[in-house]
PDB file of C-alpha atoms in Angstrom:
ATOM      1  CA  MET A   1     -37.443   5.723  -6.101  1.00  0.00           C
ATOM      2  CA  LEU A   2     -35.931   4.614  -2.723  1.00  0.00           C
ATOM      3  CA  ALA A   3     -32.824   5.912  -2.650  1.00  0.00           C
ATOM      4  CA  SER A   4     -31.671   4.970   0.667  1.00  0.00           C
ATOM      5  CA  LYS A   5     -32.539   4.659   4.194  1.00  0.00           C
ATOM      6  CA  PHE A   6     -29.794   7.444   5.235  1.00  0.00           C
ATOM      7  CA  GLU A   7     -27.191   8.988   2.682  1.00  0.00           C
ATOM      8  CA  VAL A   8     -24.482  11.876   4.002  1.00  0.00           C
ATOM      9  CA  PHE A   9     -22.677  13.935   0.657  1.00  0.00           C
ATOM     10  CA  TYR A  10     -19.286  15.166   1.584  1.00  0.00           C
ATOM     11  CA  THR A  11     -16.086  16.158  -0.727  1.00  0.00           C
ATOM     12  CA  HIS A  12     -12.949  15.009   0.350  1.00  0.00           C
ATOM     13  CA  PHE A  13      -9.597  16.408  -1.086  1.00  0.00           C
ATOM     14  CA  SER A  14      -6.510  15.342  -0.878  1.00  0.00           C
ATOM     15  CA  ASP A  15      -2.707  16.902  -1.664  1.00  0.00           C
ATOM     16  CA  ASN A  16      -1.806  13.421  -3.360  1.00  0.00           C
ATOM     17  CA  CYS A  17      -3.799  12.086  -6.171  1.00  0.00           C
ATOM     18  CA  GLY A  18      -2.993   8.950  -6.810  1.00  0.00           C
ATOM     19  CA  MET A  19      -3.784   9.128 -10.264  1.00  0.00           C
ATOM     20  CA  MET A  20      -1.704  12.504 -10.991  1.00  0.00           C
ATOM     21  CA  PRO A  21       1.730  12.761  -8.310  1.00  0.00           C
ATOM     22  CA  GLY A  22       2.274  16.115  -7.435  1.00  0.00           C
ATOM     23  CA  GLN A  23      -1.557  17.474  -8.242  1.00  0.00           C
ATOM     24  CA  LYS A  24      -4.555  17.740  -5.638  1.00  0.00           C
ATOM     25  CA  CYS A  25      -7.351  15.201  -5.519  1.00  0.00           C
ATOM     26  CA  ARG A  26     -11.052  16.493  -5.389  1.00  0.00           C
ATOM     27  CA  MET A  27     -13.865  13.721  -4.992  1.00  0.00           C
ATOM     28  CA  LEU A  28     -17.149  14.009  -4.707  1.00  0.00           C
ATOM     29  CA  CYS A  29     -18.572  11.442  -2.418  1.00  0.00           C
ATOM     30  CA  ARG A  30     -21.395   9.708  -0.589  1.00  0.00           C
ATOM     31  CA  PHE A  31     -22.173   7.304   2.402  1.00  0.00           C
ATOM     32  CA  VAL A  32     -25.511   5.874   1.680  1.00  0.00           C
ATOM     33  CA  ASP A  33     -27.085   3.328   3.890  1.00  0.00           C
ATOM     34  CA  GLY A  34     -29.788   1.123   2.109  1.00  0.00           C
ATOM     35  CA  ALA A  35     -29.076   1.804  -1.333  1.00  0.00           C
ATOM     36  CA  ASN A  36     -31.535   0.188  -3.654  1.00  0.00           C
ATOM     37  CA  ALA A  37     -30.771  -2.071  -6.647  1.00  0.00           C
ATOM     38  CA  GLU A  38     -32.249   0.862  -8.892  1.00  0.00           C
ATOM     39  CA  TYR A  39     -30.123   3.545  -6.966  1.00  0.00           C
ATOM     40  CA  ASN A  40     -27.389   1.648  -7.032  1.00  0.00           C
ATOM     41  CA  SER A  41     -27.569   1.221 -10.637  1.00  0.00           C
ATOM     42  CA  TRP A  42     -28.185   5.232 -11.348  1.00  0.00           C
ATOM     43  CA  LEU A  43     -24.849   5.633  -9.345  1.00  0.00           C
ATOM     44  CA  VAL A  44     -22.368   3.269 -11.253  1.00  0.00           C
ATOM     45  CA  ARG A  45     -24.407   4.403 -14.453  1.00  0.00           C
ATOM     46  CA  HIS A  46     -23.534   8.679 -13.667  1.00  0.00           C
ATOM     47  CA  GLY A  47     -19.681   7.156 -12.927  1.00  0.00           C
ATOM     48  CA  TYR A  48     -19.278   6.679  -9.220  1.00  0.00           C
ATOM     49  CA  ARG A  49     -16.992   3.737  -7.330  1.00  0.00           C
ATOM     50  CA  HIS A  50     -18.419   1.562  -5.413  1.00  0.00           C
ATOM     51  CA  PHE A  51     -17.152   0.486  -1.958  1.00  0.00           C
ATOM     52  CA  GLY A  52     -18.873  -0.690   0.740  1.00  0.00           C
ATOM     53  CA  LYS A  53     -21.722   2.424   2.082  1.00  0.00           C
ATOM     54  CA  TYR A  54     -19.492   4.312   0.303  1.00  0.00           C
ATOM     55  CA  TYR A  55     -19.388   6.426  -4.013  1.00  0.00           C
ATOM     56  CA  SER A  56     -17.538   8.432  -4.975  1.00  0.00           C
ATOM     57  CA  ALA A  57     -16.611  10.354  -8.158  1.00  0.00           C
ATOM     58  CA  PRO A  58     -13.346  12.729  -9.146  1.00  0.00           C
ATOM     59  CA  VAL A  59     -15.003  16.016  -9.436  1.00  0.00           C
ATOM     60  CA  CYS A  60     -10.937  18.092  -9.842  1.00  0.00           C
ATOM     61  CA  PRO A  61     -12.196  21.359 -11.185  1.00  0.00           C
ATOM     62  CA  THR A  62      -8.354  21.338 -13.335  1.00  0.00           C
ATOM     63  CA  CYS A  63      -7.959  18.086 -14.665  1.00  0.00           C
ATOM     64  CA  THR A  64     -10.095  15.959 -16.566  1.00  0.00           C
ATOM     65  CA  ALA A  65      -6.740  12.784 -16.487  1.00  0.00           C
ATOM     66  CA  CYS A  66      -9.641  10.268 -15.070  1.00  0.00           C
ATOM     67  CA  ILE A  67     -12.302   8.634 -16.389  1.00  0.00           C
ATOM     68  CA  ASN A  68     -15.123   6.144 -16.360  1.00  0.00           C
ATOM     69  CA  VAL A  69     -15.039   3.127 -18.874  1.00  0.00           C
ATOM     70  CA  ARG A  70     -17.312   0.743 -19.214  1.00  0.00           C
ATOM     71  CA  PHE A  71     -16.596  -1.895 -22.068  1.00  0.00           C
ATOM     72  CA  ASP A  72     -19.629  -4.164 -24.347  1.00  0.00           C
ATOM     73  CA  ALA A  73     -19.116  -7.786 -22.323  1.00  0.00           C
ATOM     74  CA  THR A  74     -21.846  -8.747 -26.133  1.00  0.00           C
ATOM     75  CA  ARG A  75     -19.426  -7.788 -28.209  1.00  0.00           C
ATOM     76  CA  PHE A  76     -15.947  -8.507 -26.555  1.00  0.00           C
ATOM     77  CA  GLU A  77     -13.396 -10.848 -28.591  1.00  0.00           C
ATOM     78  CA  PRO A  78     -10.029 -11.667 -26.360  1.00  0.00           C
ATOM     79  CA  SER A  79      -6.484 -10.793 -27.820  1.00  0.00           C
ATOM     80  CA  LYS A  80      -4.391 -13.480 -27.422  1.00  0.00           C
ATOM     81  CA  SER A  81      -3.255 -12.881 -24.010  1.00  0.00           C
ATOM     82  CA  LEU A  82      -6.039 -12.616 -22.619  1.00  0.00           C
ATOM     83  CA  ARG A  83      -6.592 -16.580 -24.495  1.00  0.00           C
ATOM     84  CA  ARG A  84      -3.549 -17.081 -22.606  1.00  0.00           C
ATOM     85  CA  VAL A  85      -5.086 -16.157 -19.418  1.00  0.00           C
ATOM     86  CA  ALA A  86      -7.534 -18.348 -19.798  1.00  0.00           C
ATOM     87  CA  LYS A  87      -5.976 -21.490 -20.954  1.00  0.00           C
ATOM     88  CA  LYS A  88      -3.609 -21.073 -17.736  1.00  0.00           C
ATOM     89  CA  ASN A  89      -6.887 -20.622 -15.606  1.00  0.00           C
ATOM     90  CA  VAL A  90      -8.710 -24.116 -16.730  1.00  0.00           C
ATOM     91  CA  ALA A  91      -8.421 -26.067 -13.493  1.00  0.00           C
ATOM     92  CA  THR A  92      -8.991 -22.944 -11.487  1.00  0.00           C
ATOM     93  CA  LYS A  93     -12.088 -23.252  -9.740  1.00  0.00           C
ATOM     94  CA  VAL A  94     -14.986 -20.349  -9.554  1.00  0.00           C
ATOM     95  CA  VAL A  95     -17.082 -20.301  -6.893  1.00  0.00           C
ATOM     96  CA  ILE A  96     -20.115 -16.975  -6.944  1.00  0.00           C
ATOM     97  CA  THR A  97     -21.135 -16.300  -3.638  1.00  0.00           C
ATOM     98  CA  LYS A  98     -23.343 -12.971  -1.723  1.00  0.00           C
ATOM     99  CA  GLN A  99     -20.259 -10.925  -0.502  1.00  0.00           C
ATOM    100  CA  ILE A 100     -18.637 -11.887   2.987  1.00  0.00           C
ATOM    101  CA  CYS A 101     -16.079 -11.703   5.024  1.00  0.00           C
ATOM    102  CA  THR A 102     -13.555 -14.649   6.576  1.00  0.00           C
ATOM    103  CA  PRO A 103     -10.191 -15.201   8.383  1.00  0.00           C
ATOM    104  CA  GLU A 104      -8.825 -16.834   5.291  1.00  0.00           C
ATOM    105  CA  ILE A 105     -10.292 -13.760   2.991  1.00  0.00           C
ATOM    106  CA  LEU A 106      -8.895 -10.969   5.563  1.00  0.00           C
ATOM    107  CA  ALA A 107      -5.677 -13.170   4.811  1.00  0.00           C
ATOM    108  CA  LEU A 108      -5.623 -13.057   1.085  1.00  0.00           C
ATOM    109  CA  CYS A 109      -6.519  -9.150   1.064  1.00  0.00           C
ATOM    110  CA  ASN A 110      -3.546  -8.235   3.458  1.00  0.00           C
ATOM    111  CA  GLU A 111      -1.065 -10.767   1.585  1.00  0.00           C
ATOM    112  CA  TYR A 112      -2.377  -8.138  -1.885  1.00  0.00           C
ATOM    113  CA  HIS A 113      -1.904  -5.712  -0.454  1.00  0.00           C
ATOM    114  CA  ASP A 114       1.143  -5.976   1.232  1.00  0.00           C
ATOM    115  CA  TYR A 115       2.654  -6.891  -2.223  1.00  0.00           C
ATOM    116  CA  MET A 116       0.709  -4.212  -3.596  1.00  0.00           C
ATOM    117  CA  HIS A 117       2.947  -1.563  -0.955  1.00  0.00           C
ATOM    118  CA  LEU A 118       6.103  -2.995  -2.298  1.00  0.00           C
ATOM    119  CA  ARG A 119       5.714  -3.246  -5.730  1.00  0.00           C
ATOM    120  CA  ARG A 120       3.425   0.027  -6.747  1.00  0.00           C
ATOM    121  CA  GLY A 121       4.161   1.840  -2.929  1.00  0.00           C
ATOM    122  CA  TRP A 122       0.767   1.850  -2.074  1.00  0.00           C
ATOM    123  CA  ASP A 123       0.021   2.876   1.689  1.00  0.00           C
ATOM    124  CA  LYS A 124       0.456   0.520   4.034  1.00  0.00           C
ATOM    125  CA  THR A 125      -2.987  -0.889   4.977  1.00  0.00           C
ATOM    126  CA  VAL A 126      -3.852  -3.642   7.668  1.00  0.00           C
ATOM    127  CA  TYR A 127      -7.750  -4.505   7.115  1.00  0.00           C
ATOM    128  CA  ASP A 128      -9.238  -6.245  10.051  1.00  0.00           C
ATOM    129  CA  GLU A 129     -12.942  -8.150   9.985  1.00  0.00           C
ATOM    130  CA  LYS A 130     -14.746  -4.468  10.721  1.00  0.00           C
ATOM    131  CA  TYR A 131     -12.337  -2.327   8.629  1.00  0.00           C
ATOM    132  CA  TYR A 132     -12.819  -4.915   5.405  1.00  0.00           C
ATOM    133  CA  ASN A 133     -16.768  -4.936   5.837  1.00  0.00           C
ATOM    134  CA  GLU A 134     -16.822  -1.797   6.416  1.00  0.00           C
ATOM    135  CA  PHE A 135     -14.946  -0.614   3.180  1.00  0.00           C
ATOM    136  CA  PHE A 136     -15.614  -3.752   0.529  1.00  0.00           C
ATOM    137  CA  LEU A 137     -18.710  -5.094   1.855  1.00  0.00           C
ATOM    138  CA  THR A 138     -22.473  -3.589   0.604  1.00  0.00           C
ATOM    139  CA  HIS A 139     -24.117  -7.021   2.117  1.00  0.00           C
ATOM    140  CA  SER A 140     -27.512  -6.060  -0.117  1.00  0.00           C
ATOM    141  CA  THR A 141     -29.504  -8.118  -3.110  1.00  0.00           C
ATOM    142  CA  PHE A 142     -27.649  -7.139  -5.972  1.00  0.00           C
ATOM    143  CA  SER A 143     -23.469  -7.696  -4.292  1.00  0.00           C
ATOM    144  CA  PHE A 144     -21.721 -10.407  -5.096  1.00  0.00           C
ATOM    145  CA  GLN A 145     -18.120 -11.933  -4.995  1.00  0.00           C
ATOM    146  CA  ALA A 146     -16.303 -14.859  -6.832  1.00  0.00           C
ATOM    147  CA  ASN A 147     -14.279 -16.821  -4.989  1.00  0.00           C
ATOM    148  CA  TYR A 148     -11.277 -18.255  -7.128  1.00  0.00           C
ATOM    149  CA  PHE A 149      -9.789 -21.928  -6.084  1.00  0.00           C
ATOM    150  CA  VAL A 150      -6.067 -23.832  -6.907  1.00  0.00           C
ATOM    151  CA  GLY A 151      -6.705 -26.981  -5.284  1.00  0.00           C
ATOM    152  CA  ASP A 152      -8.330 -25.949  -1.676  1.00  0.00           C
ATOM    153  CA  GLU A 153      -6.620 -22.796  -1.539  1.00  0.00           C
ATOM    154  CA  LEU A 154      -8.368 -19.854  -2.177  1.00  0.00           C
ATOM    155  CA  VAL A 155      -6.489 -17.294  -4.413  1.00  0.00           C
ATOM    156  CA  CYS A 156      -8.359 -14.648  -5.698  1.00  0.00           C
ATOM    157  CA  VAL A 157     -11.340 -12.410  -4.665  1.00  0.00           C
ATOM    158  CA  ASP A 158     -13.577 -10.706  -7.013  1.00  0.00           C
ATOM    159  CA  LEU A 159     -16.267  -7.999  -5.707  1.00  0.00           C
ATOM    160  CA  PHE A 160     -18.805  -6.926  -8.306  1.00  0.00           C
ATOM    161  CA  ASP A 161     -22.874  -5.466  -8.912  1.00  0.00           C
ATOM    162  CA  VAL A 162     -25.491  -6.370 -10.841  1.00  0.00           C
ATOM    163  CA  VAL A 163     -26.344  -3.525 -11.975  1.00  0.00           C
ATOM    164  CA  ASP A 164     -29.458  -3.458 -14.466  1.00  0.00           C
ATOM    165  CA  ASP A 165     -27.443  -3.021 -17.762  1.00  0.00           C
ATOM    166  CA  GLY A 166     -24.561  -4.723 -16.727  1.00  0.00           C
ATOM    167  CA  LEU A 167     -21.666  -5.814 -14.264  1.00  0.00           C
ATOM    168  CA  ASN A 168     -19.916  -3.140 -11.768  1.00  0.00           C
ATOM    169  CA  ALA A 169     -16.780  -4.545 -11.277  1.00  0.00           C
ATOM    170  CA  ASN A 170     -15.853  -3.306  -8.179  1.00  0.00           C
ATOM    171  CA  TYR A 171     -12.651  -4.511  -6.609  1.00  0.00           C
ATOM    172  CA  CYS A 172     -10.038  -7.994  -7.225  1.00  0.00           C
ATOM    173  CA  PHE A 173      -7.405  -8.916  -4.932  1.00  0.00           C
ATOM    174  CA  TYR A 174      -5.274 -12.008  -5.241  1.00  0.00           C
ATOM    175  CA  SER A 175      -2.692 -14.231  -4.176  1.00  0.00           C
ATOM    176  CA  PRO A 176       1.016 -12.667  -5.025  1.00  0.00           C
ATOM    177  CA  ARG A 177       2.533 -16.495  -5.576  1.00  0.00           C
ATOM    178  CA  TYR A 178      -0.629 -16.746  -7.813  1.00  0.00           C
ATOM    179  CA  LYS A 179       0.526 -13.909 -10.416  1.00  0.00           C
ATOM    180  CA  SER A 180       1.724 -15.778 -12.832  1.00  0.00           C
ATOM    181  CA  LEU A 181      -2.283 -17.015 -13.204  1.00  0.00           C
ATOM    182  CA  GLY A 182      -3.213 -12.917 -14.504  1.00  0.00           C
ATOM    183  CA  LEU A 183      -6.017 -13.584 -11.877  1.00  0.00           C
ATOM    184  CA  GLY A 184      -7.109  -9.996 -12.074  1.00  0.00           C
ATOM    185  CA  ASN A 185      -7.688 -10.672 -15.674  1.00  0.00           C
ATOM    186  CA  PHE A 186      -9.235 -13.861 -15.625  1.00  0.00           C
ATOM    187  CA  SER A 187     -11.992 -12.583 -13.256  1.00  0.00           C
ATOM    188  CA  LEU A 188     -12.785 -10.176 -15.790  1.00  0.00           C
ATOM    189  CA  LEU A 189     -13.393 -12.649 -18.367  1.00  0.00           C
ATOM    190  CA  VAL A 190     -15.466 -14.864 -16.065  1.00  0.00           C
ATOM    191  CA  GLN A 191     -17.628 -11.369 -15.696  1.00  0.00           C
ATOM    192  CA  VAL A 192     -17.855 -11.491 -18.585  1.00  0.00           C
ATOM    193  CA  ASN A 193     -19.487 -14.782 -19.342  1.00  0.00           C
ATOM    194  CA  LEU A 194     -21.728 -14.385 -16.758  1.00  0.00           C
ATOM    195  CA  ALA A 195     -23.014 -10.850 -18.318  1.00  0.00           C
ATOM    196  CA  ARG A 196     -23.642 -13.196 -21.645  1.00  0.00           C
ATOM    197  CA  LYS A 197     -25.595 -15.793 -19.346  1.00  0.00           C
ATOM    198  CA  ASN A 198     -27.260 -13.261 -18.329  1.00  0.00           C
ATOM    199  CA  GLY A 199     -28.231 -10.892 -20.924  1.00  0.00           C
ATOM    200  CA  LEU A 200     -26.434  -8.034 -19.915  1.00  0.00           C
ATOM    201  CA  LYS A 201     -24.416  -5.856 -21.993  1.00  0.00           C
ATOM    202  CA  TRP A 202     -22.085  -3.882 -20.042  1.00  0.00           C
ATOM    203  CA  ILE A 203     -18.811  -4.753 -17.537  1.00  0.00           C
ATOM    204  CA  TYR A 204     -17.940  -1.151 -15.295  1.00  0.00           C
ATOM    205  CA  LEU A 205     -14.867  -0.852 -14.896  1.00  0.00           C
ATOM    206  CA  GLY A 206     -14.791   2.017 -12.489  1.00  0.00           C
ATOM    207  CA  THR A 207     -11.782   5.191 -13.498  1.00  0.00           C
ATOM    208  CA  TYR A 208      -9.437   4.650 -16.126  1.00  0.00           C
ATOM    209  CA  SER A 209      -6.024   6.970 -15.716  1.00  0.00           C
ATOM    210  CA  PRO A 210      -3.342   7.119 -18.427  1.00  0.00           C
ATOM    211  CA  ASN A 211      -1.208   7.489 -15.929  1.00  0.00           C
ATOM    212  CA  CYS A 212      -1.433   5.272 -13.360  1.00  0.00           C
ATOM    213  CA  GLN A 213      -0.172   1.893 -14.016  1.00  0.00           C
ATOM    214  CA  SER A 214      -2.547  -0.224 -11.792  1.00  0.00           C
ATOM    215  CA  TYR A 215      -5.219   0.584 -14.013  1.00  0.00           C
ATOM    216  CA  SER A 216      -3.224  -0.251 -18.033  1.00  0.00           C
ATOM    217  CA  TYR A 217      -4.960  -3.775 -17.992  1.00  0.00           C
ATOM    218  CA  LYS A 218      -8.897  -1.794 -18.791  1.00  0.00           C
ATOM    219  CA  LEU A 219      -7.158  -1.550 -22.379  1.00  0.00           C
ATOM    220  CA  ASP A 220      -7.298  -4.755 -22.456  1.00  0.00           C
ATOM    221  CA  PHE A 221     -11.070  -5.229 -22.966  1.00  0.00           C
ATOM    222  CA  ARG A 222     -12.541  -3.814 -25.948  1.00  0.00           C
ATOM    223  CA  PRO A 223     -15.087  -2.230 -27.333  1.00  0.00           C
ATOM    224  CA  CYS A 224     -15.327   0.036 -24.844  1.00  0.00           C
ATOM    225  CA  GLU A 225     -17.098   4.021 -24.074  1.00  0.00           C
ATOM    226  CA  ALA A 226     -16.014   6.352 -21.816  1.00  0.00           C
ATOM    227  CA  LEU A 227     -18.413   9.072 -20.016  1.00  0.00           C
ATOM    228  CA  GLU A 228     -18.090  12.677 -20.785  1.00  0.00           C
ATOM    229  CA  CYS A 229     -21.027  13.225 -18.980  1.00  0.00           C
ATOM    230  CA  LYS A 230     -22.532  12.907 -15.253  1.00  0.00           C
ATOM    231  CA  ASP A 231     -25.413  15.303 -15.367  1.00  0.00           C
ATOM    232  CA  ALA A 232     -28.471  14.086 -13.478  1.00  0.00           C
ATOM    233  CA  ALA A 233     -30.863  13.498 -15.993  1.00  0.00           C
ATOM    234  CA  ALA A 234     -28.535  11.715 -18.613  1.00  0.00           C
ATOM    235  CA  ALA A 235     -25.597  10.052 -18.085  1.00  0.00           C
ATOM    236  CA  GLY A 236     -23.346  10.723 -21.700  1.00  0.00           C
ATOM    237  CA  TRP A 237     -21.816   7.742 -22.489  1.00  0.00           C
ATOM    238  CA  LYS A 238     -19.582   7.852 -25.498  1.00  0.00           C
ATOM    239  CA  PRO A 239     -17.321   4.853 -27.874  1.00  0.00           C
ATOM    240  CA  VAL A 240     -13.668   6.168 -26.848  1.00  0.00           C
ATOM    241  CA  GLU A 241     -10.250   4.725 -28.516  1.00  0.00           C
ATOM    242  CA  PHE A 242      -7.173   4.516 -26.066  1.00  0.00           C
ATOM    243  CA  ARG A 243      -3.820   4.385 -27.669  1.00  0.00           C
TER     244      ARG A 243
END
């Protein structure tokens, strides 16, 4: 199996964990240039988040608050609130493309992050074309984006990978002016339909922590499994119920 053309391993330490305020954080990171589809699938299945050429997984020695989750798209049944989200978006147009960067997408990305900086206290970040391309885009055969339009206005972009047994939800951002549409949740409903049409079972949601409000939406997508073992030989996914 060709893993990549070039790969660097490193560990990132932070004195301020985004999931557990006041706690330190340790992330195992991989910079992977030229990952093929098989290797990307392996990394996702073993608990790595994927942003551009960067993959990361929490390896905090004294804390297990963050877990990786996936849900079964073939058995998923939307709740009443998710059915309402689907109704609200009947007129929302969805266009699937390869991952790209345009001035329109950059403006939407910065609008979203400005909003989250004010609402949730996220770090203030301004994305230019170079940073967006490096941090978000893969330019690989397995990476796509769903573009959401209200009329002619781009209101949401959802970045995802096709892996060997499902879809990997990388990142989604939307215009806060249209937050009433529930576009983040709607993007996952669209992924469910894509997975079913292509005979794929799992939607990988990345990290979940009960201490992070930004991740609370993941509880609406069931039945789900949590990654209990990140052993190199086999990823140990087990059914889980969150209360």
